[in-house]
Amino acid sequence: MIVLLTDFGLVDPYVGIMKAVIRSYNPTVEIVDLSHNVSPFHLRQAACMLEDSWPHFPKKSLFLSVVDPGVGSQRNAIFLIWNGLGFVGPDNGIFTEVLKQKEVVAFKIPVEKRASPTFHGRDVFAPFAARILKIPEIMYSLEPLNPDNLIRLPETKGFEIYYADHFGNLITNQKHKNLSRKKWELSYEGKTLPKVKTFSELKPQEIGVYFGSSGRLEIAIREGSAKNLNPSSFQFLVQK
């Protein structure tokens, strides 16, 4: 199974072209669209989506992730293996959360000179993903890399909003597993936000905070959108 994650959107033909290339190398492989609506160049959002998604996929799934503002530069194309899953994409921080795990194995993917300097998704990543699932032995011909030397996004400190989802709910870096035994509160413009389990506990257009299905702390406006709220007006307090 190849799982696609890109910032290409669905207006242009890029996603369809990548799928066509995959099928030309591996006609029977299953392709799943995780999302093609990552905000353009938003590596943090892509890394977050990967982390929140991979637990739900079966072993031997291969995440083909292309959010690549540095396409055509000297950055490496990489293939990671961890916990029975594969990850293919640019070495630019998109795999930050994978690289935090133990026992990650990393390889360099060769980039042919004829590859378009603006579309490695088509000419580098899609062919490799299709071929490695069809002929796993290709792995033994690849140059190994030290995972510790691969690019990671800077560690976030304190409270940070990563992105707004389709409904306008704000997805943050805070997780239930880190807050479940602590006293905490989140305020907006000086007003403490109610903690709820479901949207129905809020009044229409009321702002609230809750743990979403991924276990992340999220902010929502019932039957509205929180994406236009001012990020600097939030204050997150945790009792140590």
Coordinates of N, CA and C in Angstrom, one line a residue:
M1 N 0.8 -1.2 0.0 CA 0.0 0.0 0.0 C 0.9 1.2 0.0
I2 N 0.6 2.2 -0.9 CA 1.3 3.5 -0.9 C 0.3 4.5 -0.4
V3 N 0.7 5.3 0.5 CA -0.1 6.3 1.2 C 0.4 7.7 0.7
L4 N -0.4 8.5 0.0 CA 0.1 9.7 -0.5 C -0.2 10.9 0.4
L5 N 0.7 11.8 0.6 CA 0.5 13.0 1.4 C 1.3 14.1 0.7
T6 N 0.6 15.1 0.2 CA 1.2 16.2 -0.5 C 0.6 17.5 -0.2
D7 N 1.2 18.6 -0.8 CA 0.6 19.9 -0.7 C 0.2 20.4 -2.1
F8 N -0.1 19.4 -3.0 CA -0.3 19.7 -4.4 C -1.8 20.2 -4.7
G9 N -2.7 19.9 -3.7 CA -4.1 20.2 -4.0 C -4.7 19.3 -5.1
L10 N -5.9 19.6 -5.5 CA -6.6 18.7 -6.4 C -7.0 19.5 -7.7
V11 N -6.6 20.7 -7.8 CA -6.9 21.5 -9.0 C -6.0 21.1 -10.2
D12 N -4.7 21.0 -9.9 CA -3.7 20.7 -11.0 C -3.6 19.1 -11.1
P13 N -2.9 18.7 -12.2 CA -2.8 17.3 -12.5 C -1.7 16.5 -11.7
Y14 N -1.0 17.2 -10.8 CA 0.2 16.6 -10.3 C -0.1 15.3 -9.5
V15 N -1.1 15.2 -8.7 CA -1.5 14.0 -8.0 C -1.8 12.8 -9.0
G16 N -2.6 13.1 -10.0 CA -3.0 12.1 -10.9 C -1.8 11.6 -11.7
I17 N -0.8 12.5 -12.0 CA 0.4 12.1 -12.7 C 1.2 11.2 -11.9
M18 N 1.4 11.5 -10.6 CA 2.1 10.6 -9.7 C 1.5 9.2 -9.6
K19 N 0.2 9.2 -9.5 CA -0.5 7.9 -9.5 C -0.3 7.1 -10.8
A20 N -0.3 7.8 -11.9 CA -0.1 7.1 -13.2 C 1.3 6.5 -13.2
V21 N 2.3 7.3 -12.7 CA 3.7 6.8 -12.7 C 3.8 5.5 -11.8
I22 N 3.2 5.6 -10.6 CA 3.2 4.5 -9.7 C 2.6 3.3 -10.4
R23 N 1.4 3.4 -11.0 CA 0.8 2.3 -11.7 C 1.6 1.7 -12.9
S24 N 2.4 2.6 -13.5 CA 3.2 2.1 -14.6 C 4.3 1.2 -14.2
Y25 N 4.8 1.4 -12.9 CA 5.8 0.5 -12.4 C 5.2 -0.6 -11.6
N26 N 4.1 -0.4 -11.0 CA 3.5 -1.4 -10.1 C 1.9 -1.4 -10.3
P27 N 1.4 -2.0 -11.3 CA 0.0 -1.9 -11.7 C -1.0 -2.3 -10.6
T28 N -0.6 -3.2 -9.7 CA -1.6 -3.8 -8.7 C -1.5 -3.1 -7.3
V29 N -0.6 -2.2 -7.1 CA -0.4 -1.7 -5.8 C -1.6 -0.8 -5.4
E30 N -2.0 -0.9 -4.1 CA -3.1 -0.1 -3.6 C -2.6 1.3 -3.3
I31 N -3.3 2.3 -3.7 CA -2.9 3.7 -3.4 C -4.0 4.4 -2.5
V32 N -3.6 5.0 -1.4 CA -4.5 5.7 -0.5 C -4.1 7.1 -0.5
D33 N -5.1 8.0 -0.6 CA -4.9 9.4 -0.5 C -5.1 9.9 0.9
L34 N -4.0 10.1 1.6 CA -4.1 10.6 3.0 C -4.6 12.1 3.0
S35 N -3.9 12.9 2.2 CA -4.3 14.3 2.0 C -3.5 14.9 0.9
H36 N -4.1 15.8 0.2 CA -3.3 16.6 -0.8 C -3.6 18.1 -0.5
N37 N -4.1 18.4 0.7 CA -4.4 19.7 1.0 C -3.6 20.3 2.2
V38 N -2.4 19.7 2.3 CA -1.4 20.3 3.3 C -1.2 21.8 2.8
S39 N -1.2 22.7 3.7 CA -0.9 24.1 3.3 C 0.4 24.2 2.5
P40 N 0.5 24.9 1.4 CA 1.7 24.9 0.6 C 3.0 25.2 1.5
F41 N 3.9 24.3 1.3 CA 5.2 24.3 2.0 C 5.2 24.1 3.5
H42 N 4.1 23.7 4.1 CA 3.9 23.7 5.5 C 4.4 22.3 6.0
L43 N 5.7 22.2 6.3 CA 6.3 21.0 6.7 C 5.8 20.5 8.1
R44 N 5.6 21.5 9.0 CA 5.1 21.1 10.3 C 3.7 20.4 10.2
Q45 N 2.9 20.9 9.4 CA 1.5 20.3 9.3 C 1.7 18.9 8.7
A46 N 2.5 18.8 7.7 CA 2.7 17.4 7.1 C 3.3 16.5 8.1
A47 N 4.3 16.9 8.9 CA 4.8 16.0 9.9 C 3.8 15.6 10.9
C48 N 3.0 16.5 11.3 CA 1.9 16.3 12.3 C 0.9 15.3 11.7
M49 N 0.5 15.5 10.5 CA -0.5 14.6 9.9 C 0.1 13.2 9.8
L50 N 1.4 13.0 9.4 CA 2.0 11.7 9.4 C 1.9 11.0 10.7
E51 N 2.4 11.7 11.8 CA 2.4 11.2 13.1 C 1.0 10.7 13.6
D52 N 0.0 11.5 13.2 CA -1.4 11.2 13.7 C -2.0 10.1 12.9
S53 N -1.4 9.8 11.7 CA -2.0 8.8 10.8 C -1.4 7.5 10.8
W54 N -0.1 7.4 11.0 CA 0.6 6.1 10.8 C 0.1 5.0 11.7
P55 N -0.4 5.3 12.9 CA -0.8 4.1 13.8 C -2.0 3.4 13.2
H56 N -2.7 4.0 12.3 CA -4.0 3.3 11.7 C -3.7 2.5 10.5
F57 N -2.5 2.5 10.0 CA -2.2 1.8 8.8 C -1.5 0.4 9.1
P58 N -1.7 -0.6 8.2 CA -1.1 -1.9 8.4 C 0.4 -1.9 8.1
K59 N 1.0 -2.9 8.6 CA 2.5 -3.1 8.4 C 2.7 -3.1 6.8
K60 N 3.8 -2.7 6.4 CA 4.2 -2.7 5.0 C 3.6 -1.6 4.2
S61 N 2.9 -0.7 4.9 CA 2.4 0.5 4.2 C 3.6 1.5 4.0
L62 N 3.6 2.2 2.9 CA 4.6 3.1 2.5 C 4.1 4.5 2.3
F63 N 4.5 5.4 3.1 CA 4.1 6.8 3.1 C 4.9 7.6 2.1
L64 N 4.3 8.0 1.0 CA 5.0 8.8 0.0 C 4.6 10.2 0.3
S65 N 5.5 11.0 0.8 CA 5.2 12.3 1.3 C 6.0 13.4 0.6
V66 N 5.3 14.3 -0.1 CA 5.9 15.3 -0.9 C 5.4 16.7 -0.6
V67 N 6.0 17.3 0.4 CA 5.9 18.7 0.6 C 7.3 19.2 0.6
D68 N 7.7 19.8 -0.5 CA 9.1 19.9 -0.9 C 9.5 21.3 -1.5
P69 N 9.5 22.3 -0.6 CA 9.9 23.7 -1.1 C 11.3 23.7 -1.6
G70 N 12.1 22.8 -1.3 CA 13.5 22.7 -1.7 C 13.8 21.8 -2.9
V71 N 12.7 21.5 -3.6 CA 12.8 20.5 -4.7 C 13.9 21.0 -5.8
G72 N 14.7 20.1 -6.2 CA 15.7 20.5 -7.2 C 17.0 21.0 -6.6
S73 N 17.0 21.2 -5.3 CA 18.2 21.6 -4.6 C 19.1 20.4 -4.2
Q74 N 20.1 20.6 -3.4 CA 21.0 19.6 -3.0 C 20.5 18.7 -1.9
R75 N 19.3 19.0 -1.4 CA 18.7 18.1 -0.4 C 18.6 16.7 -0.9
N76 N 18.7 15.7 0.1 CA 18.7 14.3 -0.3 C 17.2 13.9 -0.5
A77 N 17.0 12.9 -1.3 CA 15.8 12.1 -1.3 C 16.1 10.9 -0.4
I78 N 15.1 10.5 0.5 CA 15.4 9.5 1.4 C 14.3 8.5 1.5
F79 N 14.7 7.3 2.0 CA 13.8 6.2 2.3 C 14.0 5.7 3.7
L80 N 13.0 5.7 4.5 CA 13.1 5.3 5.9 C 12.3 4.1 6.2
I81 N 12.8 3.2 7.1 CA 12.0 2.1 7.5 C 11.9 2.1 9.0
W82 N 10.7 2.0 9.6 CA 10.6 2.0 11.0 C 9.3 1.2 11.4
N83 N 9.4 0.3 12.3 CA 8.2 -0.4 12.8 C 7.4 -1.1 11.7
G84 N 8.0 -1.6 10.7 CA 7.2 -2.2 9.6 C 6.6 -1.3 8.6
L85 N 6.9 0.0 8.7 CA 6.4 1.0 7.8 C 7.5 1.6 7.0
G86 N 7.2 2.1 5.8 CA 8.2 2.8 5.0 C 7.8 4.2 4.8
F87 N 8.8 5.1 4.6 CA 8.6 6.5 4.3 C 9.5 7.0 3.2
V88 N 8.9 7.6 2.2 CA 9.7 8.1 1.1 C 9.4 9.6 0.9
G89 N 10.5 10.4 0.7 CA 10.3 11.8 0.5 C 11.6 12.5 0.6
P90 N 11.5 13.9 0.7 CA 12.7 14.7 0.8 C 13.2 14.8 2.2
D91 N 14.5 15.0 2.3 CA 15.1 15.1 3.6 C 15.1 16.6 4.0
N92 N 13.9 17.1 4.5 CA 13.7 18.5 4.7 C 13.0 18.7 6.1
G93 N 12.8 17.7 6.9 CA 12.1 17.8 8.1 C 10.7 17.2 8.1
I94 N 10.2 16.8 7.0 CA 8.9 16.3 6.9 C 8.7 15.0 7.7
F95 N 9.9 14.3 7.9 CA 9.9 13.0 8.7 C 10.4 13.2 10.1
T96 N 10.3 14.4 10.6 CA 10.8 14.7 11.9 C 10.3 13.8 13.0
E97 N 9.0 13.5 13.0 CA 8.4 12.6 14.0 C 8.8 11.2 13.8
V98 N 9.0 10.7 12.6 CA 9.6 9.4 12.4 C 11.0 9.3 13.0
L99 N 11.8 10.3 12.8 CA 13.2 10.2 13.2 C 13.3 10.3 14.7
K100 N 12.3 10.7 15.4 CA 12.3 10.6 16.9 C 12.2 9.2 17.4
Q101 N 11.7 8.3 16.6 CA 11.5 6.9 17.0 C 12.8 6.1 17.1
K102 N 12.8 5.0 17.8 CA 14.0 4.2 17.9 C 14.0 3.2 16.7
E103 N 15.2 2.8 16.4 CA 15.5 1.8 15.4 C 15.0 2.2 14.0
V104 N 15.2 3.4 13.6 CA 14.9 3.9 12.3 C 16.1 3.5 11.4
V105 N 15.8 3.0 10.2 CA 16.8 2.7 9.2 C 16.6 3.6 8.0
A106 N 17.7 4.2 7.5 CA 17.6 5.2 6.5 C 18.5 4.9 5.3
F107 N 18.0 5.3 4.1 CA 18.7 5.1 2.9 C 18.6 6.4 2.0
K108 N 19.6 6.6 1.2 CA 19.5 7.7 0.2 C 19.0 7.1 -1.1
I109 N 18.0 7.8 -1.7 CA 17.4 7.5 -2.9 C 18.2 8.2 -4.1
P110 N 18.7 7.5 -5.1 CA 19.4 8.1 -6.1 C 18.5 9.0 -6.9
V111 N 19.0 10.2 -7.3 CA 18.2 11.1 -8.2 C 18.9 11.2 -9.5
E112 N 18.2 10.7 -10.6 CA 18.8 10.7 -11.9 C 18.9 12.2 -12.5
K113 N 19.9 12.4 -13.3 CA 20.1 13.7 -13.9 C 18.9 14.2 -14.7
R114 N 18.2 13.2 -15.3 CA 17.0 13.5 -16.2 C 15.8 13.9 -15.4
A115 N 15.8 13.8 -14.0 CA 14.6 14.1 -13.2 C 14.4 15.6 -13.3
S116 N 13.1 16.0 -13.4 CA 12.7 17.4 -13.5 C 13.1 18.0 -12.1
P117 N 13.8 19.2 -12.2 CA 14.2 19.9 -11.0 C 13.0 20.5 -10.2
T118 N 11.8 20.4 -10.8 CA 10.6 21.0 -10.1 C 9.6 19.9 -9.8
F119 N 9.8 18.6 -10.1 CA 8.8 17.6 -9.9 C 9.4 16.3 -9.5
H120 N 10.1 16.3 -8.4 CA 10.7 15.0 -7.9 C 9.6 14.0 -7.5
G121 N 8.4 14.5 -7.2 CA 7.3 13.6 -6.8 C 7.0 12.6 -8.0
R122 N 7.1 13.1 -9.2 CA 6.9 12.3 -10.4 C 8.1 11.5 -10.8
D123 N 9.2 12.1 -10.8 CA 10.4 11.5 -11.4 C 11.3 10.8 -10.4
V124 N 11.2 11.0 -9.1 CA 12.1 10.4 -8.1 C 11.2 9.5 -7.2
F125 N 10.3 10.2 -6.4 CA 9.7 9.5 -5.3 C 8.6 8.5 -5.8
A126 N 7.8 8.8 -6.7 CA 6.8 7.9 -7.2 C 7.4 6.6 -7.8
P127 N 8.4 6.7 -8.7 CA 9.0 5.5 -9.2 C 9.6 4.6 -8.2
F128 N 10.3 5.3 -7.3 CA 11.0 4.5 -6.2 C 10.0 3.8 -5.3
A129 N 9.0 4.5 -4.9 CA 8.0 3.9 -4.0 C 7.3 2.7 -4.7
A130 N 7.0 2.8 -5.9 CA 6.4 1.7 -6.7 C 7.3 0.5 -6.8
R131 N 8.6 0.8 -7.1 CA 9.5 -0.3 -7.3 C 9.9 -1.0 -6.0
I132 N 10.1 -0.2 -4.9 CA 10.6 -0.8 -3.7 C 9.5 -1.8 -3.1
L133 N 8.2 -1.5 -3.3 CA 7.2 -2.4 -2.9 C 7.1 -3.6 -3.8
K134 N 7.5 -3.5 -5.0 CA 7.4 -4.6 -5.9 C 8.7 -5.5 -5.8
I135 N 9.8 -4.8 -5.7 CA 11.1 -5.5 -5.6 C 11.8 -5.0 -4.3
P136 N 11.5 -5.5 -3.1 CA 12.1 -5.0 -1.9 C 13.7 -5.2 -1.9
E137 N 14.2 -6.1 -2.7 CA 15.7 -6.3 -2.7 C 16.4 -5.1 -3.2
I138 N 15.7 -4.2 -3.8 CA 16.4 -2.9 -4.2 C 17.1 -2.2 -3.1
M139 N 16.5 -2.4 -1.9 CA 17.0 -1.7 -0.7 C 18.5 -2.0 -0.5
Y140 N 18.9 -3.2 -0.8 CA 20.3 -3.6 -0.6 C 21.3 -2.9 -1.5
S141 N 20.8 -2.2 -2.5 CA 21.7 -1.5 -3.4 C 21.8 0.0 -3.0
L142 N 21.0 0.4 -2.0 CA 21.0 1.8 -1.7 C 22.1 2.2 -0.7
E143 N 22.5 3.5 -0.7 CA 23.5 4.0 0.2 C 22.8 4.2 1.6
P144 N 23.3 3.6 2.6 CA 22.7 3.8 4.0 C 23.1 5.2 4.5
L145 N 22.2 5.7 5.3 CA 22.4 7.0 5.9 C 22.2 6.9 7.4
N146 N 22.9 7.8 8.1 CA 22.8 7.8 9.6 C 21.5 8.7 9.9
P147 N 20.5 8.1 10.5 CA 19.3 8.9 10.8 C 19.5 10.1 11.7
D148 N 20.6 10.0 12.5 CA 20.9 11.2 13.4 C 21.3 12.4 12.6
N149 N 21.8 12.2 11.3 CA 22.2 13.3 10.5 C 21.2 13.9 9.6
L150 N 20.0 13.3 9.6 CA 18.9 13.8 8.7 C 18.2 15.0 9.4
I151 N 17.6 15.8 8.5 CA 17.0 17.1 8.9 C 15.8 16.9 9.7
R152 N 15.7 17.6 10.8 CA 14.5 17.6 11.7 C 14.1 19.1 11.9
L153 N 12.8 19.3 12.0 CA 12.3 20.6 12.3 C 12.6 21.0 13.7
P154 N 12.8 22.3 14.0 CA 13.1 22.7 15.4 C 12.1 22.2 16.4
E155 N 12.5 21.9 17.5 CA 11.6 21.5 18.6 C 10.7 22.6 19.0
T156 N 9.4 22.4 19.1 CA 8.5 23.4 19.6 C 8.6 23.6 21.1
K157 N 8.5 24.8 21.5 CA 8.6 25.1 23.0 C 7.3 25.7 23.4
G158 N 6.7 25.1 24.5 CA 5.5 25.7 24.9 C 4.3 25.3 24.0
F159 N 3.3 26.2 24.0 CA 2.1 26.0 23.2 C 2.2 26.5 21.8
E160 N 1.8 25.7 20.9 CA 1.9 26.1 19.5 C 0.7 25.5 18.7
I161 N 0.1 26.4 17.9 CA -0.9 25.9 16.9 C -0.2 25.5 15.6
Y162 N -0.4 24.2 15.2 CA 0.2 23.7 14.0 C -0.5 24.1 12.8
Y163 N -1.8 23.9 12.8 CA -2.6 24.2 11.6 C -4.1 24.2 11.9
A164 N -4.9 24.6 10.9 CA -6.4 24.6 11.0 C -6.8 23.5 10.1
D165 N -7.7 22.6 10.6 CA -8.2 21.5 9.7 C -9.3 22.1 8.8
H166 N -10.0 21.2 8.1 CA -11.0 21.5 7.1 C -12.2 22.3 7.7
F167 N -12.5 22.0 9.0 CA -13.6 22.6 9.7 C -13.2 23.9 10.4
G168 N -11.9 24.3 10.3 CA -11.4 25.4 11.0 C -11.0 25.2 12.4
N169 N -11.0 23.9 12.9 CA -10.5 23.6 14.2 C -9.0 23.7 14.2
L170 N -8.4 24.2 15.3 CA -7.0 24.5 15.4 C -6.3 23.3 16.1
I171 N -5.4 22.7 15.4 CA -4.6 21.5 15.9 C -3.4 22.0 16.5
T172 N -3.1 21.6 17.7 CA -1.9 22.1 18.5 C -0.9 21.0 18.7
N173 N 0.2 21.4 19.3 CA 1.3 20.5 19.6 C 1.1 19.8 21.0
Q174 N 0.1 20.2 21.7 CA -0.1 19.6 23.0 C -0.9 18.2 22.9
K175 N -0.5 17.2 23.7 CA -1.1 15.9 23.6 C -1.7 15.5 24.9
H176 N -2.7 14.7 24.8 CA -3.4 14.2 26.0 C -2.5 13.4 26.9
K177 N -1.6 12.6 26.3 CA -0.7 11.7 27.1 C 0.2 12.6 28.0
N178 N 0.5 13.8 27.6 CA 1.4 14.7 28.4 C 0.7 15.6 29.4
L179 N -0.7 15.7 29.2 CA -1.4 16.6 30.0 C -2.4 15.9 31.0
S180 N -2.6 14.6 30.8 CA -3.7 13.9 31.5 C -3.6 14.0 33.0
R181 N -2.3 14.1 33.5 CA -2.1 14.1 35.0 C -1.7 15.5 35.5
K182 N -1.9 16.5 34.6 CA -1.5 17.8 35.0 C -2.7 18.7 35.0
K183 N -2.6 19.8 35.8 CA -3.7 20.8 35.8 C -3.2 21.9 34.7
W184 N -4.1 22.2 33.8 CA -3.8 23.1 32.8 C -5.1 23.9 32.4
E185 N -4.8 25.0 31.7 CA -6.0 25.8 31.2 C -5.5 26.6 30.0
L186 N -6.4 26.9 29.1 CA -6.1 27.6 27.9 C -7.1 28.8 27.8
S187 N -6.6 30.0 27.7 CA -7.5 31.2 27.6 C -7.3 31.9 26.3
Y188 N -8.3 32.6 25.9 CA -8.2 33.4 24.7 C -8.7 34.8 25.0
E189 N -7.9 35.8 24.7 CA -8.2 37.2 25.0 C -8.5 37.3 26.5
G190 N -7.8 36.6 27.4 CA -8.0 36.7 28.8 C -9.1 35.9 29.4
K191 N -9.9 35.2 28.5 CA -11.0 34.4 29.0 C -10.7 32.9 28.9
T192 N -10.8 32.2 30.1 CA -10.5 30.8 30.1 C -11.5 30.0 29.3
L193 N -11.0 29.2 28.4 CA -11.9 28.4 27.5 C -12.4 27.2 28.2
P194 N -13.7 26.8 28.0 CA -14.3 25.6 28.6 C -13.6 24.4 28.0
K195 N -13.4 23.4 28.8 CA -12.9 22.1 28.4 C -14.1 21.2 28.1
V196 N -14.2 20.6 27.0 CA -15.3 19.8 26.6 C -14.9 18.5 26.0
K197 N -15.8 17.5 26.0 CA -15.5 16.3 25.3 C -16.1 16.2 23.9
T198 N -17.2 16.9 23.7 CA -17.8 16.9 22.4 C -18.3 18.3 22.1
F199 N -18.5 18.6 20.8 CA -18.9 19.9 20.3 C -20.2 20.3 20.9
S200 N -21.1 19.3 21.1 CA -22.4 19.6 21.6 C -22.5 20.2 23.0
E201 N -21.4 20.1 23.7 CA -21.3 20.7 25.0 C -21.1 22.2 24.9
L202 N -20.8 22.7 23.8 CA -20.6 24.2 23.6 C -21.9 24.8 23.0
K203 N -22.1 26.0 23.3 CA -23.2 26.8 22.6 C -22.8 27.1 21.2
P204 N -23.8 27.3 20.3 CA -23.4 27.7 18.9 C -22.5 28.9 18.9
Q205 N -21.4 28.9 18.2 CA -20.4 30.0 18.1 C -19.6 30.2 19.3
E206 N -19.7 29.3 20.3 CA -18.8 29.4 21.5 C -17.5 28.7 21.2
I207 N -16.4 29.3 21.8 CA -15.1 28.7 21.6 C -14.9 27.7 22.7
G208 N -14.3 26.5 22.4 CA -14.0 25.5 23.4 C -12.7 24.8 23.1
V209 N -12.2 24.0 24.0 CA -11.0 23.3 23.8 C -11.3 21.8 24.2
Y210 N -10.7 20.9 23.5 CA -11.0 19.5 23.7 C -9.8 18.7 23.1
F211 N -9.8 17.4 23.4 CA -8.8 16.5 22.8 C -9.5 15.8 21.7
G212 N -8.9 16.0 20.5 CA -9.4 15.4 19.3 C -9.1 13.9 19.2
S213 N -9.6 13.3 18.1 CA -9.5 11.8 17.9 C -8.0 11.4 17.8
S214 N -7.1 12.3 17.5 CA -5.7 11.9 17.5 C -5.0 12.0 18.8
G215 N -5.7 12.6 19.8 CA -5.1 12.8 21.1 C -4.5 14.1 21.3
R216 N -4.6 15.0 20.3 CA -4.1 16.3 20.4 C -5.1 17.3 20.9
L217 N -4.6 18.3 21.6 CA -5.4 19.4 22.1 C -5.9 20.2 20.9
E218 N -7.2 20.5 20.8 CA -7.7 21.2 19.6 C -8.6 22.3 20.1
I219 N -8.8 23.3 19.3 CA -9.6 24.5 19.7 C -10.7 24.6 18.6
A220 N -11.9 24.8 19.0 CA -13.0 24.8 18.0 C -14.0 25.9 18.4
I221 N -14.7 26.4 17.4 CA -15.9 27.2 17.6 C -17.1 26.3 17.1
R222 N -18.0 26.0 18.0 CA -19.1 25.2 17.6 C -19.9 25.7 16.4
E223 N -20.0 24.9 15.3 CA -20.7 25.3 14.1 C -20.1 26.6 13.5
G224 N -18.8 26.7 13.7 CA -18.1 27.9 13.1 C -16.7 27.5 12.9
S225 N -15.8 28.5 12.6 CA -14.4 28.2 12.3 C -13.5 29.0 13.2
A226 N -12.5 28.4 13.8 CA -11.6 29.0 14.7 C -10.3 29.5 14.0
K227 N -10.2 29.3 12.7 CA -9.0 29.5 12.0 C -8.6 31.0 11.9
N228 N -9.6 31.9 12.1 CA -9.2 33.3 12.0 C -9.0 33.9 13.4
L229 N -9.0 33.1 14.4 CA -8.6 33.6 15.8 C -7.2 34.0 15.8
N230 N -6.9 35.0 16.6 CA -5.5 35.5 16.7 C -4.6 34.6 17.5
P231 N -3.6 33.9 16.9 CA -2.8 32.9 17.7 C -2.1 33.6 18.9
S232 N -1.8 34.8 18.8 CA -1.0 35.5 19.9 C -1.9 35.8 21.1
S233 N -3.2 35.7 20.9 CA -4.2 36.0 22.0 C -4.5 34.8 22.9
F234 N -3.9 33.6 22.6 CA -4.0 32.4 23.4 C -2.9 32.4 24.5
Q235 N -3.3 31.9 25.7 CA -2.4 31.7 26.7 C -2.6 30.4 27.3
F236 N -1.5 29.6 27.3 CA -1.6 28.2 27.8 C -0.8 28.1 29.1
L237 N -1.5 27.6 30.2 CA -0.8 27.5 31.5 C -0.9 26.1 31.9
V238 N 0.3 25.6 32.4 CA 0.4 24.2 32.9 C 1.0 24.3 34.3
Q239 N 0.3 23.6 35.3 CA 0.8 23.6 36.7 C 1.9 22.5 36.7
K240 N 3.1 22.9 37.1 CA 4.2 22.0 37.2 C 4.2 21.2 38.5

